[in-house]
Tab-separated table of C-alpha atoms in Angstrom:
chain	number	residue	atom	x	y	z
A	1	MET	CA	-39.251	-13.240	19.280
A	2	ALA	CA	-38.063	-12.018	22.583
A	3	ASP	CA	-34.533	-10.779	22.345
A	4	ASN	CA	-32.137	-12.477	25.095
A	5	SER	CA	-29.464	-9.818	25.098
A	6	ILE	CA	-29.976	-7.254	27.758
A	7	LEU	CA	-27.909	-3.888	27.916
A	8	GLN	CA	-26.411	-3.100	30.991
A	9	ASP	CA	-25.435	0.135	31.805
A	10	ASP	CA	-21.759	-1.075	32.070
A	11	ASP	CA	-22.396	-1.160	28.570
A	12	PHE	CA	-22.297	2.620	28.320
A	13	LEU	CA	-19.829	3.788	30.175
A	14	LEU	CA	-16.879	6.426	28.863
A	15	ASP	CA	-13.593	6.700	29.963
A	16	ASP	CA	-12.836	8.630	33.149
A	17	ASP	CA	-11.107	11.441	32.002
A	18	PHE	CA	-13.674	12.078	28.725
A	19	PHE	CA	-15.023	15.178	30.352
A	20	ALA	CA	-11.673	16.217	32.121
A	21	ASP	CA	-10.582	19.619	31.887
A	22	THR	CA	-7.563	20.070	29.089
A	23	ALA	CA	-7.176	22.606	26.777
A	24	ILE	CA	-8.311	22.715	23.080
A	25	GLY	CA	-5.464	21.619	20.989
A	26	GLU	CA	-3.365	19.707	23.544
A	27	ALA	CA	-2.507	16.464	23.091
A	28	LYS	CA	-3.723	13.251	25.019
A	29	VAL	CA	-0.843	10.902	25.408
A	30	SER	CA	-1.721	7.324	26.837
A	31	ALA	CA	0.515	4.280	26.652
A	32	LYS	CA	-1.203	1.578	24.466
A	33	PRO	CA	-0.390	-1.798	24.311
A	34	VAL	CA	1.993	-2.782	21.700
A	35	LYS	CA	0.766	-5.212	19.190
A	36	ASP	CA	2.430	-8.073	17.833
A	37	MET	CA	2.270	-7.492	14.071
A	38	SER	CA	4.652	-10.339	13.328
A	39	PHE	CA	1.651	-12.271	11.904
A	40	PHE	CA	1.540	-9.677	8.834
A	41	GLN	CA	5.285	-10.521	8.175
A	42	GLN	CA	4.190	-13.596	6.939
A	43	LEU	CA	1.089	-12.158	4.515
A	44	PRO	CA	2.375	-12.642	0.756
A	45	VAL	CA	1.895	-9.491	-1.186
A	46	HIS	CA	2.494	-9.445	-5.453
A	47	VAL	CA	5.583	-7.273	-6.174
A	48	THR	CA	5.392	-6.144	-9.875
A	49	LEU	CA	8.036	-3.785	-11.875
A	50	GLU	CA	6.546	-1.691	-14.104
A	51	LEU	CA	9.189	-0.509	-17.213
A	52	ALA	CA	6.667	1.644	-19.076
A	53	SER	CA	3.513	1.962	-20.546
A	54	VAL	CA	1.461	3.306	-23.482
A	55	GLU	CA	-1.789	4.029	-24.300
A	56	MET	CA	-3.313	3.310	-28.133
A	57	SER	CA	-6.524	2.375	-29.601
A	58	LEU	CA	-7.967	-0.959	-30.081
A	59	GLY	CA	-7.675	0.116	-33.794
A	60	GLU	CA	-3.926	0.688	-33.498
A	61	LEU	CA	-3.416	-2.334	-31.916
A	62	THR	CA	-4.991	-4.478	-34.464
A	63	GLN	CA	-3.094	-3.102	-37.216
A	64	MET	CA	0.061	-4.045	-35.489
A	65	GLY	CA	2.230	-6.769	-37.084
A	66	GLU	CA	5.453	-8.747	-36.486
A	67	GLY	CA	8.603	-6.562	-36.227
A	68	ASP	CA	6.693	-3.421	-34.999
A	69	VAL	CA	7.800	-1.162	-32.549
A	70	VAL	CA	5.653	0.667	-29.447
A	71	ALA	CA	7.249	3.512	-28.270
A	72	LEU	CA	6.666	3.412	-24.405
A	73	ASP	CA	6.497	6.861	-22.419
A	74	ARG	CA	9.996	6.487	-20.403
A	75	MET	CA	13.177	7.080	-21.732
A	76	VAL	CA	16.395	4.145	-21.914
A	77	GLY	CA	17.822	4.463	-18.066
A	78	GLU	CA	14.893	5.611	-16.187
A	79	PRO	CA	13.654	3.886	-13.293
A	80	LEU	CA	11.083	1.129	-12.898
A	81	ASP	CA	8.145	1.929	-10.975
A	82	ILE	CA	8.045	-0.881	-7.948
A	83	ARG	CA	4.299	-2.070	-7.279
A	84	VAL	CA	3.090	-4.241	-4.339
A	85	ASN	CA	-0.576	-5.158	-4.852
A	86	GLY	CA	-0.766	-2.486	-7.372
A	87	ALA	CA	0.111	0.318	-4.659
A	88	LEU	CA	3.244	2.306	-5.919
A	89	LEU	CA	6.217	1.541	-3.474
A	90	GLY	CA	9.112	3.150	-5.067
A	91	ARG	CA	11.357	3.026	-8.093
A	92	GLY	CA	14.273	1.208	-8.877
A	93	GLU	CA	16.760	-0.435	-11.511
A	94	VAL	CA	17.522	-3.386	-12.965
A	95	VAL	CA	20.683	-5.393	-11.651
A	96	GLU	CA	21.786	-8.659	-12.199
A	97	VAL	CA	22.450	-11.187	-8.797
A	98	ASN	CA	24.143	-14.361	-9.555
A	99	GLY	CA	23.078	-14.643	-13.101
A	100	ARG	CA	19.548	-13.380	-12.288
A	101	TYR	CA	17.398	-10.198	-12.723
A	102	GLY	CA	17.216	-7.904	-9.641
A	103	VAL	CA	16.081	-4.620	-8.840
A	104	ARG	CA	18.097	-2.173	-6.500
A	105	LEU	CA	15.238	0.387	-4.841
A	106	LEU	CA	16.208	3.684	-5.372
A	107	GLU	CA	13.443	5.608	-3.556
A	108	VAL	CA	10.473	4.726	-1.574
A	109	GLU	CA	7.080	6.508	-1.656
A	110	ALA	CA	5.393	7.886	1.327
A	111	THR	CA	3.263	4.627	2.064
A	112	SER	CA	-0.062	4.099	3.523
A	113	LEU	CA	-2.425	1.389	4.684
A	114	THR	CA	-5.679	3.148	2.796
A	115	GLY	CA	-5.525	1.497	-0.555
A	116	ALA	CA	-3.616	1.373	-3.922
A	117	ALA	CA	-5.757	4.602	-5.298
A	118	ASP	CA	-2.343	5.559	-7.238
């Protein structure tokens, strides 16, 4: 079985200034073309508002009945967590907008594209 793909010398070329004499720590700035990111503006994401949470055992949960109250880990009036695809975006408060619920963004977390490890 012969492999028809033959590598050429051009396949191994480095940038011309790869071995240029530049001081260590000196930043090399090169103009890169700006990519059109408008495609990403149309991607759907799942936005959730997390009021509060609680951790309890399955035994405690099965003992609960109608009318029981679960104490949550937030105080009344504290901001809600706003999550996008599970990653924390920031915090906000519930507002009314034309008879519907809405959320006012109060603070935005530092965002990164490394994943939702929060």
